[in-house]
Coordinates of N, CA, C and O in Angstrom, one line a residue:
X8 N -41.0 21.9 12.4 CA -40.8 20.7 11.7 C -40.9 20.8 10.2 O -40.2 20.2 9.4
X9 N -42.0 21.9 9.7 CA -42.1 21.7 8.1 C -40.3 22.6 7.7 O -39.7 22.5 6.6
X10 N -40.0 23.3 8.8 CA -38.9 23.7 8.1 C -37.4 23.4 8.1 O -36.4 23.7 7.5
X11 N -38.0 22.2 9.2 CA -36.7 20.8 8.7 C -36.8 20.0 7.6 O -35.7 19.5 7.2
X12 N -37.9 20.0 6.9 CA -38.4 19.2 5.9 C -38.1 19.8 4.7 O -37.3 19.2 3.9
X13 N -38.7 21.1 4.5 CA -38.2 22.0 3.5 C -36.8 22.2 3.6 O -36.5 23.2 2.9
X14 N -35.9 21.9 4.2 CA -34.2 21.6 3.9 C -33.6 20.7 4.3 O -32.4 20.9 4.4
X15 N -34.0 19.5 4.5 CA -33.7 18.4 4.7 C -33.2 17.9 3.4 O -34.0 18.0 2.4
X16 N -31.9 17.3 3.2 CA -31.1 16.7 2.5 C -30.0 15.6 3.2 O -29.7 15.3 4.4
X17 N -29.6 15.0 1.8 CA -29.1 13.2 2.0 C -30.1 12.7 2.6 O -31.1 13.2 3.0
X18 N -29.6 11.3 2.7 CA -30.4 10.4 3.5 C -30.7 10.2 5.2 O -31.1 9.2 5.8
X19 N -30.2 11.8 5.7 CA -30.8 11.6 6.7 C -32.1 12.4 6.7 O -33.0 12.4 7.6
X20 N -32.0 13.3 5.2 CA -33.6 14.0 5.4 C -34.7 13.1 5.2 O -35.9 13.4 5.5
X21 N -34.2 11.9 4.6 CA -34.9 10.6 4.3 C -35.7 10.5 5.6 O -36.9 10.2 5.9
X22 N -34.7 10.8 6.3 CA -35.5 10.2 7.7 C -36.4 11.5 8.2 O -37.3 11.3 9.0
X23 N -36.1 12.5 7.8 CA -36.9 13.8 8.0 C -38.5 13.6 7.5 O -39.6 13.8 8.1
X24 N -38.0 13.1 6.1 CA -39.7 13.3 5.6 C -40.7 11.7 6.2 O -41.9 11.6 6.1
X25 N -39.8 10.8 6.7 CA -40.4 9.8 7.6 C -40.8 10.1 8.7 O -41.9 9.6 8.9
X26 N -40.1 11.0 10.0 CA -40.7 11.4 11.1 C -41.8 12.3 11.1 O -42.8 12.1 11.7
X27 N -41.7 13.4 10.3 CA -42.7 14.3 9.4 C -43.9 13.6 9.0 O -44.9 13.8 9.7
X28 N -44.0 12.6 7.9 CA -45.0 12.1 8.0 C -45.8 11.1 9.1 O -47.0 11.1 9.2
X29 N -44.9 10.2 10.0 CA -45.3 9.4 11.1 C -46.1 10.6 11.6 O -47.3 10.5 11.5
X30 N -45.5 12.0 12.1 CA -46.4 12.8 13.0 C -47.4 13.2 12.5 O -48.5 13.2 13.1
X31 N -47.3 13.6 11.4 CA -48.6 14.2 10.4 C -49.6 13.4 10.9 O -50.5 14.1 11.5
X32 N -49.7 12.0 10.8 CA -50.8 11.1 10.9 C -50.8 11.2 12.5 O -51.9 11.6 12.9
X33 N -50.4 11.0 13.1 CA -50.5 11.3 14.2 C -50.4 12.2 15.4 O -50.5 11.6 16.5
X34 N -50.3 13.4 15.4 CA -50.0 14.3 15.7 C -50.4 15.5 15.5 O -51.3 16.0 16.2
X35 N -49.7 16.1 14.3 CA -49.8 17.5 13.7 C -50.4 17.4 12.9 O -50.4 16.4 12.1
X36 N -51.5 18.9 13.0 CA -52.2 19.2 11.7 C -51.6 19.8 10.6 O -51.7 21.0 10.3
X37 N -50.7 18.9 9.9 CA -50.0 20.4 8.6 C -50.2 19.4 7.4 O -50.4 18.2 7.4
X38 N -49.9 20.4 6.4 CA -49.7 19.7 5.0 C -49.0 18.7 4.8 O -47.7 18.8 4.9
X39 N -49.6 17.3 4.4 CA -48.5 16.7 4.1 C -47.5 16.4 3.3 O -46.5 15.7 3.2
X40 N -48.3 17.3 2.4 CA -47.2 17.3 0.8 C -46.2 18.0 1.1 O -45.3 17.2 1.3
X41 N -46.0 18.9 1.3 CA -44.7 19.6 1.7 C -43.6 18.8 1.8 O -42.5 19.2 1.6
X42 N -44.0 17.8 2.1 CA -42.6 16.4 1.6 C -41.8 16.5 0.1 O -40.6 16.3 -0.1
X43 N -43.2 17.0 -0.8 CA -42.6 16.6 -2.3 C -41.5 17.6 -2.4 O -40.9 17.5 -3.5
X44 N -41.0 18.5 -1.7 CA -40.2 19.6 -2.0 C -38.8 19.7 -1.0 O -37.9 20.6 -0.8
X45 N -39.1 18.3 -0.4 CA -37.8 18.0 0.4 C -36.5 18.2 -0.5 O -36.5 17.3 -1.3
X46 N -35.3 19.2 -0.8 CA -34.0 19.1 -1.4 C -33.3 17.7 -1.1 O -32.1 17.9 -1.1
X47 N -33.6 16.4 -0.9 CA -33.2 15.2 -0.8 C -31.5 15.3 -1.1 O -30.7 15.3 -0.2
X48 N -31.2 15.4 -2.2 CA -29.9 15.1 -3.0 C -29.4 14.2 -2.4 O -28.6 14.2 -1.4
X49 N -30.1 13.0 -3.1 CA -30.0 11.4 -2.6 C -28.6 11.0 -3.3 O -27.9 10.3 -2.5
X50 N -28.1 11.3 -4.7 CA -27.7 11.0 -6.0 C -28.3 10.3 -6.7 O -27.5 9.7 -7.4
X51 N -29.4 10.0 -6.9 CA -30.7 9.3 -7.7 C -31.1 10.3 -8.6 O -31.3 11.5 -8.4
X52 N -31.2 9.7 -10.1 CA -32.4 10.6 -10.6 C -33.5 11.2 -9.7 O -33.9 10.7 -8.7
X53 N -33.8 12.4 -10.4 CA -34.9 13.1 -9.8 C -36.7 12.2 -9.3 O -37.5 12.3 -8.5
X54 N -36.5 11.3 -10.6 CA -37.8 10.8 -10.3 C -37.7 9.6 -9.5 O -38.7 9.1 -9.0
X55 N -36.3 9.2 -9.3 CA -35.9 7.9 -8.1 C -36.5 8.5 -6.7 O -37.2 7.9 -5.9
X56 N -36.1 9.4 -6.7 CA -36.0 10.2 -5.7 C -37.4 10.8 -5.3 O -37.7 11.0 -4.1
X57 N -38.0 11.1 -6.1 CA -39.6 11.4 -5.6 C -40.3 10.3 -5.4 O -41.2 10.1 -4.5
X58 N -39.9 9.6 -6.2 CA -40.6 7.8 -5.9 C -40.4 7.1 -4.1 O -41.2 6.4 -3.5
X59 N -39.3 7.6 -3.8 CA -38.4 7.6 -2.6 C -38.8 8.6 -1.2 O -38.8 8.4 0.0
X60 N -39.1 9.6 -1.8 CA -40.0 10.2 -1.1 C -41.1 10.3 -0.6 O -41.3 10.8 0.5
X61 N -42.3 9.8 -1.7 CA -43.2 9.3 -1.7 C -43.5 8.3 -0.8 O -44.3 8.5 0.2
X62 N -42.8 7.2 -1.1 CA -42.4 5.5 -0.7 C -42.7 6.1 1.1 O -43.8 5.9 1.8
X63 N -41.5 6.9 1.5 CA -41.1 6.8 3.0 C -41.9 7.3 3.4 O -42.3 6.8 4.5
X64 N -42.7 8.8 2.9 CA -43.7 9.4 3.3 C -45.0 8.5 3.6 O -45.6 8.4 4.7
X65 N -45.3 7.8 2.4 CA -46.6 7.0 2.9 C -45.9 6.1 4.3 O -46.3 6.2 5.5
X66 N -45.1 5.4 3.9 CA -44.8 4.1 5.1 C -45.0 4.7 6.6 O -45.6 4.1 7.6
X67 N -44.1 6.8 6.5 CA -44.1 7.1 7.7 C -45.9 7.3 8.6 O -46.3 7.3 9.7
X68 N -46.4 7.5 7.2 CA -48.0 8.2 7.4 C -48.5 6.7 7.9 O -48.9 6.8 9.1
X69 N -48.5 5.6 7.4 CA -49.0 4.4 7.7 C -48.8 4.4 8.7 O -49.8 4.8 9.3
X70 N -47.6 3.9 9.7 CA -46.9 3.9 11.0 C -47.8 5.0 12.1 O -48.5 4.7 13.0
X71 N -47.5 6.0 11.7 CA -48.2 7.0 12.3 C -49.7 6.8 12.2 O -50.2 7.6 13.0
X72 N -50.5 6.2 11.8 CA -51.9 5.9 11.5 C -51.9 4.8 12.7 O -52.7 4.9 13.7
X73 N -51.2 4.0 12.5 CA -51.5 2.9 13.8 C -51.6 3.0 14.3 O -52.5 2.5 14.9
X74 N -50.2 4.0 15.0 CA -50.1 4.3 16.5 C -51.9 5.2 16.9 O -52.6 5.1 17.9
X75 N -52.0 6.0 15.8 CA -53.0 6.9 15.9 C -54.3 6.3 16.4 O -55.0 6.7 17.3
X76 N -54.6 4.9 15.3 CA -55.2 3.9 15.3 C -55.6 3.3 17.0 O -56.7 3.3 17.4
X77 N -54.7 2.9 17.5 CA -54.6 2.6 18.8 C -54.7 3.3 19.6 O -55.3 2.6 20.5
X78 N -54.5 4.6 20.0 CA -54.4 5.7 20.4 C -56.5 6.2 20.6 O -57.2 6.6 21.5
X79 N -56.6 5.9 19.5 CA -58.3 6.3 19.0 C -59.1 5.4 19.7 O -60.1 5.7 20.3
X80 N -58.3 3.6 19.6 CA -59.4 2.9 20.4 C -59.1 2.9 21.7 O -59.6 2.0 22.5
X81 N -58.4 3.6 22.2 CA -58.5 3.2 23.7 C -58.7 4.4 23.8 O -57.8 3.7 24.2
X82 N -59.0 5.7 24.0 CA -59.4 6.9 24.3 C -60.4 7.5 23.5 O -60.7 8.7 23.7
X83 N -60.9 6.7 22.7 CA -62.1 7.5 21.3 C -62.0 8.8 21.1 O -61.0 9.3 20.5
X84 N -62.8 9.6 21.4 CA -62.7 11.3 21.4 C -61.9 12.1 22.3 O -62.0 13.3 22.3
X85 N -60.9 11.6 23.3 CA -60.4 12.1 23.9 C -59.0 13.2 23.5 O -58.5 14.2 24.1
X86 N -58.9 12.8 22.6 CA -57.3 13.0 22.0 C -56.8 14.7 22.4 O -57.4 15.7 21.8
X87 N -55.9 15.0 23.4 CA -55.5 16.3 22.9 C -55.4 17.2 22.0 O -55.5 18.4 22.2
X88 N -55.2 16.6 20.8 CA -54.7 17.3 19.4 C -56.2 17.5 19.0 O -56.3 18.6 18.4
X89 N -57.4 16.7 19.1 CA -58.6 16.9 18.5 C -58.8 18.1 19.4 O -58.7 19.2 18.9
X90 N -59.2 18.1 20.6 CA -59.9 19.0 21.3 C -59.3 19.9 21.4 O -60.0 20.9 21.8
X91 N -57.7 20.2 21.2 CA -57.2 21.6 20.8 C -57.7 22.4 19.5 O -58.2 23.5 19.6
X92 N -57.4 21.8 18.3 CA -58.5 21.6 16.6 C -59.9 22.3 17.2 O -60.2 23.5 16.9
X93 N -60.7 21.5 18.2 CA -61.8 21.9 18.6 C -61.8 23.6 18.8 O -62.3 24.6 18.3
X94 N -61.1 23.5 19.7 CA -61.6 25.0 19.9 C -60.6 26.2 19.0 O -60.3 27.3 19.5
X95 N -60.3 25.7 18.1 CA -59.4 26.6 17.5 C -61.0 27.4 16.3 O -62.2 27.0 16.2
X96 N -60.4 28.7 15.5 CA -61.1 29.4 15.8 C -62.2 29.0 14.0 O -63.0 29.7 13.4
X97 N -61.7 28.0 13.8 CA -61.8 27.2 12.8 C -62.9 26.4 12.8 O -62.7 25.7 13.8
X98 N -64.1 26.1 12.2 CA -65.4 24.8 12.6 C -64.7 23.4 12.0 O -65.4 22.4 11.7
X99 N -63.0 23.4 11.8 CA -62.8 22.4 10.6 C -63.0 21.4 11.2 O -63.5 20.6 10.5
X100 N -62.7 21.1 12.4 CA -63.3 19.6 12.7 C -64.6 19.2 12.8 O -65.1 18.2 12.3
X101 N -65.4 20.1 13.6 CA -66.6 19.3 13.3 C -67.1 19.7 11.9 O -68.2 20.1 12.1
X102 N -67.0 19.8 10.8 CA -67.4 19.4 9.6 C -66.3 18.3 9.3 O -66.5 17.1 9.3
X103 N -65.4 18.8 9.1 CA -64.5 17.3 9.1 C -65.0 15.6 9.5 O -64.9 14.5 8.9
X104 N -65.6 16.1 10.9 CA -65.5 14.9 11.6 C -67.3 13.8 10.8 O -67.6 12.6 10.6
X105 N -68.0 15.2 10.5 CA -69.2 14.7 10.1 C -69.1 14.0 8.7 O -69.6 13.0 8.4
X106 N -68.3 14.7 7.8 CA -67.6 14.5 6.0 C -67.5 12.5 6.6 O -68.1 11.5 6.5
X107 N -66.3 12.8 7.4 CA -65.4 11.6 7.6 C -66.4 10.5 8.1 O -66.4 9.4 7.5
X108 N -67.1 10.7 9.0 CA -68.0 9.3 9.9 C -68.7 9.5 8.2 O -68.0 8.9 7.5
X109 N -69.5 10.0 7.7 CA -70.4 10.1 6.5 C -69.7 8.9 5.2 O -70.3 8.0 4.6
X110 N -68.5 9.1 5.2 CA -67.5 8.5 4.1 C -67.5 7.0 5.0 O -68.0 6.0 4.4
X111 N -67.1 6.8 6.1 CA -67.1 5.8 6.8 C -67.9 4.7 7.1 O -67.6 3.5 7.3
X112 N -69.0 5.2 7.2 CA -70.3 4.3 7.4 C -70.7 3.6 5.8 O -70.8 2.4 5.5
X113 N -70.8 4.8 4.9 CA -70.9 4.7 3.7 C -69.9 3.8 2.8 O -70.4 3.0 2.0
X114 N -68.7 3.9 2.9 CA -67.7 3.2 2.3 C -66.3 2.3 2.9 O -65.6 1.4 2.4
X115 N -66.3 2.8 4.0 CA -65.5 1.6 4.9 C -64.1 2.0 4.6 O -63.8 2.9 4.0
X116 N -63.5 1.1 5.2 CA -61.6 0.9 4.6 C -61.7 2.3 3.4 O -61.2 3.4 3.4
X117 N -62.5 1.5 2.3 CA -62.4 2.5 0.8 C -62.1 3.7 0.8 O -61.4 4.2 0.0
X118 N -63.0 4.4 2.0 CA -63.4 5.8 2.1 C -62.3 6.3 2.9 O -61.6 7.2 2.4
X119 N -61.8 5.8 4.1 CA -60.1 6.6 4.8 C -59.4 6.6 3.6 O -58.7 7.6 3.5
X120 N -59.2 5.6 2.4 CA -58.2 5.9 1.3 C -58.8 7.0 0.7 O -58.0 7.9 0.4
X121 N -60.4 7.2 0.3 CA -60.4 8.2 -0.8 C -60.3 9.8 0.2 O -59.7 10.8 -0.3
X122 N -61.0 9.7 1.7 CA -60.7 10.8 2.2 C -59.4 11.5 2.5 O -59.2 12.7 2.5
X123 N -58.2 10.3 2.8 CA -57.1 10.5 2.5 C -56.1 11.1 1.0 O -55.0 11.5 0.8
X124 N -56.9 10.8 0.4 CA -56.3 11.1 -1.3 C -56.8 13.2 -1.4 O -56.5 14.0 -2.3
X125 N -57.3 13.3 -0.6 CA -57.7 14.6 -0.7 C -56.9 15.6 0.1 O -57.0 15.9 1.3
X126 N -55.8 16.3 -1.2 CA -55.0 17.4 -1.0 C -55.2 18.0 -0.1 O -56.4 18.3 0.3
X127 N -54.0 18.5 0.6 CA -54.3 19.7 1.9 C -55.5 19.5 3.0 O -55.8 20.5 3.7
X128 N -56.0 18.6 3.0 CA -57.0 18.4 3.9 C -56.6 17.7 4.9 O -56.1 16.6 4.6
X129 N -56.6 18.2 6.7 CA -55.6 17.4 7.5 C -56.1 15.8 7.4 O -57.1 15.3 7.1
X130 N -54.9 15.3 7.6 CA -54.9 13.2 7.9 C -55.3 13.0 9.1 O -56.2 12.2 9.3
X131 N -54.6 13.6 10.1 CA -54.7 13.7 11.7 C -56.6 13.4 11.2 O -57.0 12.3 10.9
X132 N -57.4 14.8 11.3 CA -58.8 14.3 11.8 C -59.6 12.9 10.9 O -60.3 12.0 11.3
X133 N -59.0 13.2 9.7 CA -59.8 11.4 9.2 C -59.6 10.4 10.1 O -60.4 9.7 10.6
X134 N -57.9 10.2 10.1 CA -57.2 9.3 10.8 C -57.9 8.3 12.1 O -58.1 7.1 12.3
X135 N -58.2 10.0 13.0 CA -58.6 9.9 14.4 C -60.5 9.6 14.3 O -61.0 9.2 15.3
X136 N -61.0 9.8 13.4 CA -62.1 9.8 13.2 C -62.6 7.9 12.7 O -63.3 7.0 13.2
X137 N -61.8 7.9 11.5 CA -61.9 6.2 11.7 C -61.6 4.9 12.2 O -62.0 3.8 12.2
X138 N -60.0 5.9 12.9 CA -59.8 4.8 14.4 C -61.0 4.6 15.2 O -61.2 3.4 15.4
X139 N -61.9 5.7 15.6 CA -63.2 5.0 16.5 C -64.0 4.6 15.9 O -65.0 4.3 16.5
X140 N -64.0 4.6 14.7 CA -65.1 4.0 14.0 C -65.0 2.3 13.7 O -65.8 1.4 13.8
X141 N -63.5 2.4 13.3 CA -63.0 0.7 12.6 C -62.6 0.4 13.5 O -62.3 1.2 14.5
X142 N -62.5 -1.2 13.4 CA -61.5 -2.2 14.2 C -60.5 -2.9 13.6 O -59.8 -3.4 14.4
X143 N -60.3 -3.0 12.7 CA -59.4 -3.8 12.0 C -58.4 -3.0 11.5 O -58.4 -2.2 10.6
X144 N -57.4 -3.4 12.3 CA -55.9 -2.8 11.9 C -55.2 -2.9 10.8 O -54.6 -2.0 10.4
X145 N -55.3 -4.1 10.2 CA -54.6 -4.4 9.1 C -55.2 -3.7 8.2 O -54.3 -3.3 7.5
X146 N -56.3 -3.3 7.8 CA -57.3 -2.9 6.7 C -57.0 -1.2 6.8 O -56.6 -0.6 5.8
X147 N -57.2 -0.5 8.0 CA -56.7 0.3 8.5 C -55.4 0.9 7.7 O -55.3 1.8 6.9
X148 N -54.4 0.0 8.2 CA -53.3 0.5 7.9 C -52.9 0.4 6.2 O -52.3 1.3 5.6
X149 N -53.2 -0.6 5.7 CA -53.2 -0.7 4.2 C -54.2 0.7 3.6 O -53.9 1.3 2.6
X150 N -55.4 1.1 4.3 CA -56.2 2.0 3.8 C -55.7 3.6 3.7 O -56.2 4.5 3.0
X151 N -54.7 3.6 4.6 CA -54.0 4.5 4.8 C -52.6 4.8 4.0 O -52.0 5.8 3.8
X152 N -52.4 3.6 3.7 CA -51.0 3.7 2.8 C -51.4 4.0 1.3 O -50.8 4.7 0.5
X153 N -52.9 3.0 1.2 CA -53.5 3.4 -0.2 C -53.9 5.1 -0.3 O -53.7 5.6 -1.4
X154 N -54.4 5.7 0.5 CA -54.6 7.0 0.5 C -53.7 7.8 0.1 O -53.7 8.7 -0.7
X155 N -52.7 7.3 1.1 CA -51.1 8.4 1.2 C -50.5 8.9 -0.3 O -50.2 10.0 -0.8
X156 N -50.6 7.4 -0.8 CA -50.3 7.3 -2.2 C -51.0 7.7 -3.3 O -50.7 8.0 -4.4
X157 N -52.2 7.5 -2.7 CA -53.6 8.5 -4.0 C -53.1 9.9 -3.3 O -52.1 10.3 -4.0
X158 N -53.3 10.6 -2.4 CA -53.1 12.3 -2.1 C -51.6 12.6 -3.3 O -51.6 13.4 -4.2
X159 N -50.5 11.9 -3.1 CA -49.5 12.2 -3.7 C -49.7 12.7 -5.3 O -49.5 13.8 -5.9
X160 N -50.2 11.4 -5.7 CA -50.4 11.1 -7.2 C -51.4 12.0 -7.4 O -51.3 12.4 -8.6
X161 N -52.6 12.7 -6.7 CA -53.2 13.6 -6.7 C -53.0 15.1 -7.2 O -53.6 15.9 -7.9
X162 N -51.6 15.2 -5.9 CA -51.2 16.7 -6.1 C -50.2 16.3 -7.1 O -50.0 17.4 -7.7
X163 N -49.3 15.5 -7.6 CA -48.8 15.3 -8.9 C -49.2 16.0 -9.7 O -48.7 17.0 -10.2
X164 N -50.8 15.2 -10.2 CA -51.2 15.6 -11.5 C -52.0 17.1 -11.8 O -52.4 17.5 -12.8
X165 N -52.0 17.7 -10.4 CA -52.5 19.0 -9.8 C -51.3 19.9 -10.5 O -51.5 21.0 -11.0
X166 N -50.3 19.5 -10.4 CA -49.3 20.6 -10.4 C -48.5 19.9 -12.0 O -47.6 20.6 -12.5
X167 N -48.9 19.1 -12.4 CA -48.4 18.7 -13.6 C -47.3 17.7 -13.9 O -46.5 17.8 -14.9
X168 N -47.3 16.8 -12.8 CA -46.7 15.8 -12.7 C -45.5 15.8 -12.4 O -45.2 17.0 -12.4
X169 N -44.0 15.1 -12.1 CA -42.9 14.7 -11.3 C -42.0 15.7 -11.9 O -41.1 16.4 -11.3
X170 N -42.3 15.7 -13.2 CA -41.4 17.1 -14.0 C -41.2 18.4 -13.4 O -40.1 19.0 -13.6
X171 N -42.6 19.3 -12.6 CA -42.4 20.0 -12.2 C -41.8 20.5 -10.9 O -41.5 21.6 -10.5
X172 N -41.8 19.2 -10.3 CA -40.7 19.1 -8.6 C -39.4 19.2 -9.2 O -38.6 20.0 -8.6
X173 N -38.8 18.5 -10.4 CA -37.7 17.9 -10.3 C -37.1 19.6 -11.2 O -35.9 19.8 -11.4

């Protein structure tokens, strides 16, 4: 999948870096930035075009959060993808999972956006971690679109902003 994304062009890669992100959030553990480097060739300026990528990526990450969302309250810790994570040879989820309920209890909605704004760090376990924690979907899903869009703007300013993608 990331190496559909990494050559996905026109607007049907549009829809690449939208399925890509929907699964991210729900699904797969991979980077989600790896979007910013989609070859789009929309015909848009370069910065229409990351704006655009951006845009779809979060909405897809959002979408994907819901289902995730849902997913979390009707099976809480069950999830395949967590307990594969689990025994992988990695402790990343359970410190993950501890970071995340810690940010959660402590800051609510606020905290899936600011844990989400944090580069390279999977979405999948926040995601799945404050699906069983929260109830409220709407809050949820806006918290997650606010994240999507802080991680971006994040590794933006990490790498020196839209100038150096384009």
């Amino acid at each position: 999948m990331v190496h559909a994304v990494e050559t996905a062009t026109g607007w049907t890669g549009l829809g690449i870096v939208f399925v890509y992100s929907f699964l991210i959030a729900f699904i797969l553990p991979g980077p989600s930035e790896i979007v910013l480097v989609a070859p789009l060739e929309l015909g848009l300026s370069g910065a229409a075009t990351l704006a655009l990528i951006v845009l779809v990526s979060a909405v897809g990450k959002t979408v994907g959060s819901i289902v995730a969302f849902r997913v979390g309250q009707g099976v809480k810790h069950s999830d395949p993808v967590v307990q594969r994570l689990r025994r992988s040879r990695f402790n990343v989820i359970e410190w993950s999972e501890k970071q995340t309920v810690r940010i959660a209890r402590k800051w609510g909605y606020a905290g899936l956006a600011l844990a989400l704004s944090v580069p390279f760090f999977p979405d999948t376990v926040s995601i799945y971690a404050f699906a069983v924690l929260e109830e409220d979907d709407l809050k949820f899903a806006l918290a997650t679109f606010a994240g999507s869009l802080g991680r971006f703007l994040v590794v933006l300013a990490l790498i020196g902003g839209p100038a150096t993608l384009l």
